[in-house]
Each structure stands twice: as structure tokens, then as C-alpha cells.
């Protein structure tokens, strides 16, 4: 008995719990390595195709969460200080996956909500969305869908894919829309900056051209007008002599005619322009021919080099676009985050730039969300269904609890007792579904005795359209 008491005492010791939690975390990671990349984030999926709970005592789960949180000190930011954001932040802190000092939030227009974040949650209320980006690694975009584009435009300049992981909670907004909006906002601002730079360069170039023109005109002014006229006449004379020689070689004119016309034009004046000999002229032509061939080869080589550089630049641009794509994960939580009983789902886009990095980001977000409840991974095409089931589900359940309690009050129960019985009934029934793995319809049938009161009540619910069509 003494040995047993000692063992129990050791099992309840916090250090022992943390060690056990770390061991469980390692075993869990090893077990998941053989599973599919995007399915492993939901270890509770059974072969039947629906989620089943991990049969671990609560104290072991808490120790596992604390051990995982101790491994990385991730700074978390919230852009949007609404009820859902606050519920998530409270859940992260209470679940041990984050500390309040590592959480920051953008300011709300409601001072009381800022006070709640600062005093109750213990988070840092900063001055702007950009400040939240600069002080955080994982940033939750907890704003309404119609507000999200303006927020993305505001933070586009400071989004760093090598550092920031964006987690969108906006219902119905796909990952592709977020990526495109951020890219367009960045490109728009870059074009504006380039335009301003181009205007500056053009102004500078115009000024330099004006200086060059002034310099050229000065040089021309320095040349004597008489010399200009002589050079012009000499060029005209040599052009005429060249034409006459060409006519002689082609047999159009005779030698006598050539000499007579050449004499009328006059001999070249070497004092004005140098006169080439026949050998010099041939040499010049040969050099010119060789230069043309060389230029042709150089152009060909340059064209090939430009083609290769263009190809490399295109590949580099493609790689740069891939690297510059923001890292985005979508999450659909619900308000029971506040009490550590959330039902959440997470996904990445259909075409991530880096599948391995996307899987790691998904793991990080799922780990955070599991600090305040359950979180499964689904394809993005199913996120709208998740919104209808678990995102909005608490409101439906609250309404059911209210209706059930109202029925109790109508039958004579005190309001407090009716509320307690109704809420506890929902919680207990939910626990049975999770822990037994049985179909809800099967569990319902076990409660409904033939001709009993329960089946009559179920019949009334069905008549009222309570069941799904």
C-alpha cells in the first residue's frame, strides 16, 4: 500500500507530468510519420471515417500541451479584437500553448474591449495592425470577410513569408483570394515607387541631354565657318569622282570621258581630307568585312546569351514569386474556445508554393487550436461545411438548450435547475458520441423505448422539421 501511494504521488507531481507529456508528444510524432501528409493532423480519425477521442486522462493531455508549448515560444498576434479572437486567445493561454505576454492584438474602437484584452486576457494591445505584424510570428486575421481586403492592403508591405504565418478566420474567404490580394497590393505599391523613380531618372537624363547639346553646339561654334564650307565641297567633289570611277569600271563612259569629267571636277585636296591609296582602300574594305563578320558572330553569341539570361531570369522570377507567396492557413474555430472545448477545422490552399512548408504550418496551427479543444484537418473545399456545422453550431445548440430548459420551466422546474439539466444533458450526450464512437442515431434508439415518452418527444421534433432533410 505504501509503495502504491508513493507511485500515485509521483504520477501527480508536475515535473513527472511534464516528462510524461513530452514522451507522449514524441510517441505521437513517431506514430504520425507513416500517415498521409495532410491527414496526420487529425490523429483521432478512425477507420470508420469519423473522429474518435484519444483515450488519455485530462492531466496527461494538459502535460502534453505544456510540453509542446515549451518547445517553441511563438509570438501570436490578432488583427481584430472581437469575441472570437478573445475566445481563442483565452483558450490558448488556458490550454498552455501560449503565454499572455506573447499575445498582441490590434486596438478596438471600444475601450472596454481593449481593457478586457489587457486586464483579463493579459495580452498586449498595440496601436495598429502593422505593429501587430511587426511584433508577431503567427498572425490571426479575425475580422469580418468584408473588412479583410482593406486589412490585407494595409499589411501587404510588412508581410514577410520567411517569418509570418497568416491564419484567416474569415468565413468563406479562400486562401487564393488572400494570396492574390496581398500580391496585387504589393505590386501596386511597387509600380508606384518605380514610377516615381522613373520620373526622377528622366528628369536627370533630360538635364544631361541639355548639357550635351550645349556642349555639341559649342564645339560646332568653335569650328570655322570657312572650313565647314570647304569640307562640304570636298565631300561633294569626292562623291562625284567616285561616281565617275564607277561609271568607267562599268563601261558606261570611256577613259577619255572619265579624264575630262574628272578634270572638270578637280583633284581631291589632301589638306582638307586625307586621300586613300588603292591598297589602303582594299585594306579598309577587308577590315570592314572582317568587322561585319565579327559583329555578326558577336550578335549571334549575344542573342544566345540573352536567350539564356531571359530563361534564367524567368526561372528566378518564378522562384522568387514562389518564395514571396504568403504562408496562409484557414481556420474555422467556435466560441467554446473560451472554455477549452472548441471544435475547429484547419486547411491550407489547394496549390501551396511549398507543400512541405505548408504541412509544417498546418501542424503549427493545429497544435495551437488543440490547446483549446479539438481540431481536425479538412480540404479547403469542405471549409464552408465546417462553418455550418461547428463554426455556427454553438448558436444552434444554445437555442436547443434554451428551448429544452423553457420546456422544463413550463413543466414546473426552476429556471436554474432547468438550465443546468438541459446543458448537462447536451454535454453528456456529446461525450457519449465522442467516447463510444457510436452513431448518434444508434444512441438515440437506445433511449427510445417502444411507446415511451422519449420516442413521442422525438416524433414531435421530427414533425417540427428538427431532423435534417
GROMACS .gro file of C-alpha atoms in nm:
model
  469
    1UNK     CA    1   0.000   0.000   0.000
    2UNK     CA    2   0.286   0.238   0.085
    3UNK     CA    3   0.455   0.168  -0.247
    4UNK     CA    4   0.128   0.229  -0.428
    5UNK     CA    5   0.074   0.564  -0.253
    6UNK     CA    6   0.430   0.665  -0.346
    7UNK     CA    7   0.365   0.577  -0.712
    8UNK     CA    8   0.040   0.776  -0.716
    9UNK     CA    9   0.213   1.076  -0.556
   10UNK     CA   10   0.488   1.065  -0.818
   11UNK     CA   11   0.234   1.043  -1.100
   12UNK     CA   12   0.070   1.364  -0.973
   13UNK     CA   13   0.398   1.553  -0.944
   14UNK     CA   14   0.412   1.841  -1.204
   15UNK     CA   15   0.764   1.753  -1.323
   16UNK     CA   16   0.659   1.391  -1.376
   17UNK     CA   17   0.353   1.508  -1.568
   18UNK     CA   18   0.562   1.730  -1.795
   19UNK     CA   19   0.806   1.446  -1.864
   20UNK     CA   20   0.518   1.212  -1.944
   21UNK     CA   21   0.367   1.477  -2.167
   22UNK     CA   22   0.695   1.517  -2.358
   23UNK     CA   23   0.721   1.139  -2.400
   24UNK     CA   24   0.364   1.122  -2.529
   25UNK     CA   25   0.439   1.404  -2.773
   26UNK     CA   26   0.743   1.217  -2.910
   27UNK     CA   27   0.550   0.890  -2.941
   28UNK     CA   28   0.268   1.071  -3.116
   29UNK     CA   29   0.508   1.233  -3.367
   30UNK     CA   30   0.672   0.897  -3.443
   31UNK     CA   31   0.336   0.732  -3.493
   32UNK     CA   32   0.222   1.001  -3.735
   33UNK     CA   33   0.525   0.987  -3.966
   34UNK     CA   34   0.379   0.695  -4.159
   35UNK     CA   35   0.049   0.867  -4.231
   36UNK     CA   36  -0.051   1.090  -4.521
   37UNK     CA   37   0.085   1.443  -4.507
   38UNK     CA   38  -0.245   1.621  -4.457
   39UNK     CA   39  -0.435   1.353  -4.271
   40UNK     CA   40  -0.190   1.314  -3.985
   41UNK     CA   41  -0.306   1.638  -3.820
   42UNK     CA   42  -0.621   1.455  -3.710
   43UNK     CA   43  -0.486   1.153  -3.514
   44UNK     CA   44  -0.833   1.073  -3.385
   45UNK     CA   45  -0.975   0.972  -3.722
   46UNK     CA   46  -1.082   0.607  -3.704
   47UNK     CA   47  -1.110   0.360  -3.987
   48UNK     CA   48  -1.482   0.427  -3.986
   49UNK     CA   49  -1.413   0.775  -4.122
   50UNK     CA   50  -1.522   0.991  -3.829
   51UNK     CA   51  -1.337   1.144  -3.533
   52UNK     CA   52  -1.286   0.946  -3.215
   53UNK     CA   53  -1.134   1.077  -2.894
   54UNK     CA   54  -0.784   0.995  -2.779
   55UNK     CA   55  -0.831   0.791  -2.461
   56UNK     CA   56  -0.596   0.988  -2.234
   57UNK     CA   57  -0.665   1.132  -1.889
   58UNK     CA   58  -0.706   1.508  -1.882
   59UNK     CA   59  -0.391   1.563  -1.674
   60UNK     CA   60  -0.180   1.381  -1.937
   61UNK     CA   61  -0.329   1.591  -2.216
   62UNK     CA   62  -0.254   1.911  -2.024
   63UNK     CA   63   0.105   1.797  -1.965
   64UNK     CA   64   0.142   1.718  -2.336
   65UNK     CA   65   0.015   2.065  -2.432
   66UNK     CA   66   0.251   2.234  -2.185
   67UNK     CA   67   0.547   2.033  -2.311
   68UNK     CA   68   0.467   2.120  -2.674
   69UNK     CA   69   0.427   2.489  -2.586
   70UNK     CA   70   0.763   2.492  -2.409
   71UNK     CA   71   0.939   2.375  -2.726
   72UNK     CA   72   0.872   2.697  -2.918
   73UNK     CA   73   0.792   3.044  -2.795
   74UNK     CA   74   0.575   3.162  -3.080
   75UNK     CA   75   0.457   3.520  -3.071
   76UNK     CA   76   0.089   3.534  -3.163
   77UNK     CA   77  -0.096   3.835  -3.297
   78UNK     CA   78  -0.462   3.907  -3.358
   79UNK     CA   79  -0.578   4.161  -3.615
   80UNK     CA   80  -0.933   4.211  -3.500
   81UNK     CA   81  -1.026   4.225  -3.132
   82UNK     CA   82  -1.374   4.072  -3.147
   83UNK     CA   83  -1.537   3.800  -2.941
   84UNK     CA   84  -1.395   3.510  -3.143
   85UNK     CA   85  -1.042   3.647  -3.122
   86UNK     CA   86  -1.070   3.695  -2.747
   87UNK     CA   87  -1.214   3.345  -2.703
   88UNK     CA   88  -0.921   3.198  -2.898
   89UNK     CA   89  -0.664   3.397  -2.703
   90UNK     CA   90  -0.817   3.289  -2.371
   91UNK     CA   91  -0.818   2.929  -2.491
   92UNK     CA   92  -0.452   2.942  -2.595
   93UNK     CA   93  -0.349   3.079  -2.256
   94UNK     CA   94  -0.569   2.844  -2.052
   95UNK     CA   95  -0.465   2.546  -2.266
   96UNK     CA   96  -0.098   2.618  -2.206
   97UNK     CA   97   0.000   2.654  -2.573
   98UNK     CA   98   0.084   3.026  -2.538
   99UNK     CA   99   0.157   3.279  -2.269
  100UNK     CA  100  -0.038   3.602  -2.242
  101UNK     CA  101   0.278   3.812  -2.272
  102UNK     CA  102   0.344   3.660  -2.617
  103UNK     CA  103   0.000   3.763  -2.748
  104UNK     CA  104  -0.066   4.102  -2.907
  105UNK     CA  105  -0.383   4.245  -3.058
  106UNK     CA  106  -0.479   4.543  -3.270
  107UNK     CA  107  -0.683   4.813  -3.096
  108UNK     CA  108  -1.060   4.809  -3.087
  109UNK     CA  109  -1.279   5.116  -3.121
  110UNK     CA  110  -1.447   5.001  -2.798
  111UNK     CA  111  -1.230   5.099  -2.495
  112UNK     CA  112  -1.396   4.836  -2.276
  113UNK     CA  113  -1.284   4.561  -2.513
  114UNK     CA  114  -0.928   4.691  -2.509
  115UNK     CA  115  -0.942   4.684  -2.129
  116UNK     CA  116  -1.071   4.326  -2.137
  117UNK     CA  117  -0.783   4.217  -2.359
  118UNK     CA  118  -0.526   4.394  -2.148
  119UNK     CA  119  -0.655   4.318  -1.798
  120UNK     CA  120  -0.846   3.989  -1.832
  121UNK     CA  121  -0.652   3.812  -2.106
  122UNK     CA  122  -0.319   3.979  -2.024
  123UNK     CA  123  -0.237   4.046  -2.391
  124UNK     CA  124  -0.058   4.348  -2.536
  125UNK     CA  125  -0.293   4.594  -2.704
  126UNK     CA  126  -0.086   4.767  -2.975
  127UNK     CA  127  -0.151   5.081  -3.175
  128UNK     CA  128  -0.214   4.942  -3.525
  129UNK     CA  129  -0.238   4.636  -3.746
  130UNK     CA  130   0.114   4.698  -3.877
  131UNK     CA  131   0.252   4.697  -3.522
  132UNK     CA  132   0.085   4.360  -3.462
  133UNK     CA  133   0.255   4.224  -3.775
  134UNK     CA  134   0.593   4.355  -3.665
  135UNK     CA  135   0.566   4.200  -3.319
  136UNK     CA  136   0.421   3.860  -3.417
  137UNK     CA  137   0.516   3.539  -3.596
  138UNK     CA  138   0.170   3.382  -3.627
  139UNK     CA  139  -0.098   3.639  -3.708
  140UNK     CA  140  -0.468   3.552  -3.682
  141UNK     CA  141  -0.685   3.760  -3.917
  142UNK     CA  142  -1.000   3.770  -3.704
  143UNK     CA  143  -1.201   4.028  -3.896
  144UNK     CA  144  -1.526   4.010  -4.091
  145UNK     CA  145  -1.493   3.892  -4.454
  146UNK     CA  146  -1.591   4.231  -4.598
  147UNK     CA  147  -1.322   4.403  -4.388
  148UNK     CA  148  -1.044   4.159  -4.481
  149UNK     CA  149  -0.942   4.315  -4.820
  150UNK     CA  150  -0.872   4.654  -4.657
  151UNK     CA  151  -0.668   4.485  -4.381
  152UNK     CA  152  -0.464   4.288  -4.638
  153UNK     CA  153  -0.394   4.607  -4.834
  154UNK     CA  154  -0.273   4.773  -4.515
  155UNK     CA  155  -0.035   4.497  -4.406
  156UNK     CA  156   0.091   4.389  -4.753
  157UNK     CA  157   0.417   4.587  -4.721
  158UNK     CA  158   0.518   4.423  -4.393
  159UNK     CA  159   0.419   4.061  -4.465
  160UNK     CA  160   0.741   3.856  -4.462
  161UNK     CA  161   0.687   3.497  -4.587
  162UNK     CA  162   1.010   3.384  -4.420
  163UNK     CA  163   0.868   3.490  -4.085
  164UNK     CA  164   0.493   3.544  -4.087
  165UNK     CA  165   0.226   3.276  -4.090
  166UNK     CA  166  -0.118   3.424  -4.159
  167UNK     CA  167  -0.418   3.240  -4.015
  168UNK     CA  168  -0.752   3.353  -4.157
  169UNK     CA  169  -1.072   3.306  -3.960
  170UNK     CA  170  -1.285   3.488  -4.221
  171UNK     CA  171  -1.570   3.258  -4.324
  172UNK     CA  172  -1.599   3.184  -4.695
  173UNK     CA  173  -1.273   3.358  -4.798
  174UNK     CA  174  -1.041   3.112  -4.977
  175UNK     CA  175  -0.663   3.107  -4.939
  176UNK     CA  176  -0.619   3.200  -5.307
  177UNK     CA  177  -0.809   3.527  -5.256
  178UNK     CA  178  -0.584   3.624  -4.965
  179UNK     CA  179  -0.267   3.546  -5.163
  180UNK     CA  180  -0.385   3.738  -5.472
  181UNK     CA  181  -0.499   4.039  -5.271
  182UNK     CA  182  -0.163   4.064  -5.093
  183UNK     CA  183   0.027   4.022  -5.421
  184UNK     CA  184  -0.179   4.286  -5.604
  185UNK     CA  185  -0.139   4.532  -5.317
  186UNK     CA  186   0.238   4.479  -5.318
  187UNK     CA  187   0.264   4.507  -5.697
  188UNK     CA  188   0.056   4.825  -5.696
  189UNK     CA  189   0.283   4.991  -5.441
  190UNK     CA  190   0.596   4.869  -5.624
  191UNK     CA  191   0.469   5.015  -5.951
  192UNK     CA  192   0.404   5.346  -5.781
  193UNK     CA  193   0.758   5.350  -5.640
  194UNK     CA  194   0.906   5.257  -5.981
  195UNK     CA  195   0.706   5.534  -6.147
  196UNK     CA  196   0.844   5.789  -5.903
  197UNK     CA  197   1.198   5.661  -5.962
  198UNK     CA  198   1.145   5.672  -6.340
  199UNK     CA  199   1.032   6.034  -6.325
  200UNK     CA  200   1.346   6.122  -6.129
  201UNK     CA  201   1.572   5.939  -6.377
  202UNK     CA  202   1.401   6.100  -6.679
  203UNK     CA  203   1.438   6.448  -6.530
  204UNK     CA  204   1.806   6.380  -6.464
  205UNK     CA  205   1.853   6.241  -6.817
  206UNK     CA  206   1.688   6.543  -6.978
  207UNK     CA  207   1.920   6.770  -6.786
  208UNK     CA  208   2.224   6.571  -6.905
  209UNK     CA  209   2.098   6.577  -7.267
  210UNK     CA  210   2.061   6.954  -7.247
  211UNK     CA  211   2.420   6.977  -7.124
  212UNK     CA  212   2.540   6.751  -7.410
  213UNK     CA  213   2.356   6.959  -7.670
  214UNK     CA  214   2.506   7.276  -7.531
  215UNK     CA  215   2.849   7.114  -7.548
  216UNK     CA  216   2.796   6.997  -7.908
  217UNK     CA  217   2.679   7.339  -8.017
  218UNK     CA  218   2.984   7.495  -7.850
  219UNK     CA  219   3.211   7.257  -8.045
  220UNK     CA  220   3.036   7.344  -8.369
  221UNK     CA  221   3.066   7.712  -8.293
  222UNK     CA  222   3.438   7.670  -8.241
  223UNK     CA  223   3.478   7.527  -8.593
  224UNK     CA  224   3.548   7.794  -8.855
  225UNK     CA  225   3.261   7.857  -9.097
  226UNK     CA  226   3.501   7.865  -9.391
  227UNK     CA  227   3.645   7.525  -9.301
  228UNK     CA  228   3.294   7.383  -9.277
  229UNK     CA  229   3.221   7.501  -9.630
  230UNK     CA  230   3.549   7.360  -9.765
  231UNK     CA  231   3.482   7.018  -9.608
  232UNK     CA  232   3.133   7.016  -9.753
  233UNK     CA  233   3.265   7.096 -10.102
  234UNK     CA  234   3.543   6.838 -10.070
  235UNK     CA  235   3.295   6.564  -9.974
  236UNK     CA  236   3.079   6.656 -10.273
  237UNK     CA  237   3.381   6.651 -10.508
  238UNK     CA  238   3.497   6.307 -10.390
  239UNK     CA  239   3.147   6.171 -10.424
  240UNK     CA  240   3.139   6.287 -10.788
  241UNK     CA  241   3.483   6.137 -10.859
  242UNK     CA  242   3.376   5.807 -10.701
  243UNK     CA  243   3.066   5.801 -10.918
  244UNK     CA  244   3.269   5.871 -11.233
  245UNK     CA  245   3.509   5.590 -11.149
  246UNK     CA  246   3.221   5.353 -11.101
  247UNK     CA  247   3.078   5.451 -11.442
  248UNK     CA  248   3.420   5.390 -11.601
  249UNK     CA  249   3.451   5.044 -11.442
  250UNK     CA  250   3.102   4.953 -11.561
  251UNK     CA  251   3.187   5.067 -11.917
  252UNK     CA  252   2.931   5.342 -11.926
  253UNK     CA  253   3.191   5.606 -12.009
  254UNK     CA  254   3.529   5.589 -12.183
  255UNK     CA  255   3.867   5.667 -12.035
  256UNK     CA  256   3.881   5.998 -12.219
  257UNK     CA  257   3.539   6.097 -12.093
  258UNK     CA  258   3.639   5.995 -11.745
  259UNK     CA  259   3.956   6.208 -11.754
  260UNK     CA  260   3.773   6.508 -11.898
  261UNK     CA  261   3.495   6.497 -11.640
  262UNK     CA  262   3.740   6.431 -11.356
  263UNK     CA  263   3.943   6.735 -11.464
  264UNK     CA  264   3.630   6.949 -11.460
  265UNK     CA  265   3.552   6.829 -11.107
  266UNK     CA  266   3.910   6.878 -10.988
  267UNK     CA  267   4.151   6.655 -10.793
  268UNK     CA  268   4.100   6.574 -10.422
  269UNK     CA  269   4.261   6.812 -10.177
  270UNK     CA  270   4.454   6.612  -9.913
  271UNK     CA  271   4.497   6.923  -9.698
  272UNK     CA  272   4.127   6.922  -9.628
  273UNK     CA  273   4.064   6.545  -9.616
  274UNK     CA  274   4.325   6.264  -9.643
  275UNK     CA  275   4.325   6.067  -9.971
  276UNK     CA  276   4.332   5.685  -9.958
  277UNK     CA  277   4.555   5.482 -10.188
  278UNK     CA  278   4.416   5.173 -10.361
  279UNK     CA  279   4.592   4.945 -10.116
  280UNK     CA  280   4.459   5.143  -9.821
  281UNK     CA  281   4.111   5.129  -9.965
  282UNK     CA  282   4.131   4.750 -10.014
  283UNK     CA  283   4.268   4.707  -9.665
  284UNK     CA  284   3.990   4.923  -9.525
  285UNK     CA  285   3.727   4.717  -9.710
  286UNK     CA  286   3.881   4.393  -9.585
  287UNK     CA  287   3.885   4.524  -9.230
  288UNK     CA  288   3.527   4.637  -9.268
  289UNK     CA  289   3.427   4.292  -9.394
  290UNK     CA  290   3.603   4.124  -9.104
  291UNK     CA  291   3.443   4.366  -8.860
  292UNK     CA  292   3.099   4.285  -9.004
  293UNK     CA  293   3.163   3.912  -8.966
  294UNK     CA  294   3.286   3.967  -8.614
  295UNK     CA  295   2.984   4.180  -8.532
  296UNK     CA  296   2.757   3.910  -8.675
  297UNK     CA  297   2.920   3.644  -8.456
  298UNK     CA  298   2.904   3.872  -8.153
  299UNK     CA  299   2.535   3.944  -8.219
  300UNK     CA  300   2.467   3.572  -8.252
  301UNK     CA  301   2.651   3.497  -7.927
  302UNK     CA  302   2.482   3.791  -7.757
  303UNK     CA  303   2.141   3.671  -7.877
  304UNK     CA  304   2.207   3.324  -7.736
  305UNK     CA  305   2.332   3.475  -7.412
  306UNK     CA  306   2.025   3.699  -7.388
  307UNK     CA  307   1.802   3.398  -7.451
  308UNK     CA  308   1.975   3.203  -7.176
  309UNK     CA  309   1.966   3.500  -6.940
  310UNK     CA  310   1.598   3.550  -7.017
  311UNK     CA  311   1.533   3.185  -6.937
  312UNK     CA  312   1.729   3.206  -6.612
  313UNK     CA  313   1.556   3.533  -6.523
  314UNK     CA  314   1.217   3.375  -6.587
  315UNK     CA  315   1.306   3.079  -6.365
  316UNK     CA  316   1.442   3.314  -6.098
  317UNK     CA  317   1.126   3.525  -6.118
  318UNK     CA  318   0.914   3.213  -6.086
  319UNK     CA  319   1.119   3.100  -5.785
  320UNK     CA  320   1.100   3.447  -5.633
  321UNK     CA  321   0.723   3.452  -5.673
  322UNK     CA  322   0.706   3.111  -5.510
  323UNK     CA  323   0.923   3.226  -5.221
  324UNK     CA  324   0.735   3.554  -5.186
  325UNK     CA  325   0.393   3.389  -5.170
  326UNK     CA  326   0.250   3.445  -4.824
  327UNK     CA  327   0.202   3.148  -4.595
  328UNK     CA  328  -0.169   3.121  -4.526
  329UNK     CA  329  -0.375   2.872  -4.324
  330UNK     CA  330  -0.751   2.890  -4.284
  331UNK     CA  331  -0.916   2.803  -3.954
  332UNK     CA  332  -1.279   2.784  -3.854
  333UNK     CA  333  -1.300   2.783  -3.472
  334UNK     CA  334  -1.601   2.839  -3.249
  335UNK     CA  335  -1.666   3.028  -2.928
  336UNK     CA  336  -1.625   2.730  -2.690
  337UNK     CA  337  -1.253   2.810  -2.735
  338UNK     CA  338  -1.309   3.021  -2.424
  339UNK     CA  339  -1.370   2.713  -2.207
  340UNK     CA  340  -1.121   2.482  -2.378
  341UNK     CA  341  -1.389   2.290  -2.566
  342UNK     CA  342  -1.358   2.428  -2.920
  343UNK     CA  343  -1.443   2.229  -3.231
  344UNK     CA  344  -1.219   2.367  -3.505
  345UNK     CA  345  -1.103   2.275  -3.854
  346UNK     CA  346  -0.796   2.392  -4.044
  347UNK     CA  347  -0.679   2.374  -4.405
  348UNK     CA  348  -0.422   2.510  -4.648
  349UNK     CA  349  -0.481   2.613  -5.008
  350UNK     CA  350  -0.520   2.363  -5.290
  351UNK     CA  351  -0.189   2.466  -5.451
  352UNK     CA  352   0.067   2.561  -5.184
  353UNK     CA  353   0.400   2.700  -5.306
  354UNK     CA  354   0.591   2.460  -5.081
  355UNK     CA  355   0.386   2.155  -4.974
  356UNK     CA  356   0.634   2.058  -4.702
  357UNK     CA  357   0.630   2.408  -4.551
  358UNK     CA  358   0.251   2.422  -4.582
  359UNK     CA  359   0.224   2.094  -4.392
  360UNK     CA  360   0.453   2.229  -4.118
  361UNK     CA  361   0.246   2.549  -4.093
  362UNK     CA  362  -0.071   2.341  -4.074
  363UNK     CA  363   0.083   2.138  -3.791
  364UNK     CA  364   0.167   2.456  -3.601
  365UNK     CA  365  -0.184   2.595  -3.630
  366UNK     CA  366  -0.347   2.263  -3.540
  367UNK     CA  367  -0.123   2.240  -3.231
  368UNK     CA  368  -0.235   2.586  -3.123
  369UNK     CA  369  -0.602   2.510  -3.181
  370UNK     CA  370  -0.579   2.180  -2.993
  371UNK     CA  371  -0.468   2.377  -2.691
  372UNK     CA  372  -0.827   2.495  -2.658
  373UNK     CA  373  -1.025   2.196  -2.783
  374UNK     CA  374  -1.042   1.967  -3.083
  375UNK     CA  375  -0.912   2.049  -3.431
  376UNK     CA  376  -0.932   1.844  -3.749
  377UNK     CA  377  -0.776   1.895  -4.092
  378UNK     CA  378  -1.003   1.908  -4.396
  379UNK     CA  379  -0.962   2.002  -4.765
  380UNK     CA  380  -1.039   2.368  -4.830
  381UNK     CA  381  -1.350   2.277  -5.032
  382UNK     CA  382  -1.510   2.150  -4.708
  383UNK     CA  383  -1.448   2.462  -4.500
  384UNK     CA  384  -1.793   2.604  -4.579
  385UNK     CA  385  -1.946   2.284  -4.444
  386UNK     CA  386  -1.734   2.321  -4.130
  387UNK     CA  387  -1.865   2.675  -4.088
  388UNK     CA  388  -2.222   2.546  -4.091
  389UNK     CA  389  -2.156   2.255  -3.854
  390UNK     CA  390  -1.912   2.372  -3.589
  391UNK     CA  391  -1.850   2.740  -3.663
  392UNK     CA  392  -2.214   2.837  -3.628
  393UNK     CA  393  -2.313   2.521  -3.440
  394UNK     CA  394  -2.287   2.663  -3.085
  395UNK     CA  395  -2.569   2.907  -3.163
  396UNK     CA  396  -2.793   2.620  -3.271
  397UNK     CA  397  -2.706   2.421  -2.959
  398UNK     CA  398  -2.763   2.722  -2.733
  399UNK     CA  399  -3.104   2.766  -2.888
  400UNK     CA  400  -3.182   2.397  -2.833
  401UNK     CA  401  -3.067   2.419  -2.470
  402UNK     CA  402  -3.284   2.727  -2.422
  403UNK     CA  403  -3.586   2.553  -2.576
  404UNK     CA  404  -3.528   2.240  -2.367
  405UNK     CA  405  -3.492   2.447  -2.050
  406UNK     CA  406  -3.803   2.651  -2.138
  407UNK     CA  407  -3.993   2.327  -2.163
  408UNK     CA  408  -3.872   2.230  -1.817
  409UNK     CA  409  -3.975   2.566  -1.675
  410UNK     CA  410  -4.316   2.529  -1.839
  411UNK     CA  411  -4.347   2.193  -1.666
  412UNK     CA  412  -4.267   2.349  -1.326
  413UNK     CA  413  -3.887   2.330  -1.289
  414UNK     CA  414  -3.700   2.633  -1.150
  415UNK     CA  415  -3.510   2.819  -1.424
  416UNK     CA  416  -3.166   2.746  -1.273
  417UNK     CA  417  -3.238   2.374  -1.244
  418UNK     CA  418  -3.386   2.359  -1.594
  419UNK     CA  419  -3.083   2.533  -1.746
  420UNK     CA  420  -2.842   2.304  -1.561
  421UNK     CA  421  -3.025   1.986  -1.657
  422UNK     CA  422  -3.057   2.090  -2.021
  423UNK     CA  423  -2.691   2.197  -2.056
  424UNK     CA  424  -2.560   1.892  -1.871
  425UNK     CA  425  -2.778   1.667  -2.085
  426UNK     CA  426  -2.629   1.814  -2.404
  427UNK     CA  427  -2.275   1.784  -2.267
  428UNK     CA  428  -2.328   1.426  -2.151
  429UNK     CA  429  -2.487   1.319  -2.478
  430UNK     CA  430  -2.200   1.479  -2.671
  431UNK     CA  431  -1.948   1.296  -2.455
  432UNK     CA  432  -2.121   0.965  -2.528
  433UNK     CA  433  -2.098   1.028  -2.904
  434UNK     CA  434  -1.728   1.112  -2.878
  435UNK     CA  435  -1.621   0.839  -2.640
  436UNK     CA  436  -1.828   0.546  -2.768
  437UNK     CA  437  -1.783   0.617  -3.137
  438UNK     CA  438  -2.141   0.506  -3.193
  439UNK     CA  439  -2.368   0.674  -3.445
  440UNK     CA  440  -2.595   0.936  -3.284
  441UNK     CA  441  -2.896   0.759  -3.430
  442UNK     CA  442  -2.791   0.436  -3.261
  443UNK     CA  443  -2.755   0.610  -2.925
  444UNK     CA  444  -3.093   0.780  -2.976
  445UNK     CA  445  -3.261   0.446  -3.039
  446UNK     CA  446  -3.120   0.311  -2.713
  447UNK     CA  447  -3.305   0.585  -2.523
  448UNK     CA  448  -3.633   0.543  -2.711
  449UNK     CA  449  -3.839   0.263  -2.556
  450UNK     CA  450  -4.134   0.140  -2.767
  451UNK     CA  451  -4.436   0.354  -2.691
  452UNK     CA  452  -4.240   0.555  -2.435
  453UNK     CA  453  -4.226   0.927  -2.368
  454UNK     CA  454  -3.889   0.975  -2.539
  455UNK     CA  455  -3.995   0.839  -2.875
  456UNK     CA  456  -4.307   1.056  -2.861
  457UNK     CA  457  -4.089   1.361  -2.800
  458UNK     CA  458  -3.859   1.260  -3.090
  459UNK     CA  459  -4.167   1.220  -3.310
  460UNK     CA  460  -4.275   1.577  -3.226
  461UNK     CA  461  -3.926   1.706  -3.313
  462UNK     CA  462  -3.942   1.528  -3.649
  463UNK     CA  463  -4.287   1.670  -3.717
  464UNK     CA  464  -4.147   2.018  -3.649
  465UNK     CA  465  -3.868   1.963  -3.905
  466UNK     CA  466  -3.591   1.922  -3.646
  467UNK     CA  467  -3.417   1.644  -3.842
  468UNK     CA  468  -3.202   1.715  -4.146
  469UNK     CA  469  -3.386   1.650  -4.477
   0.00000   0.00000   0.00000
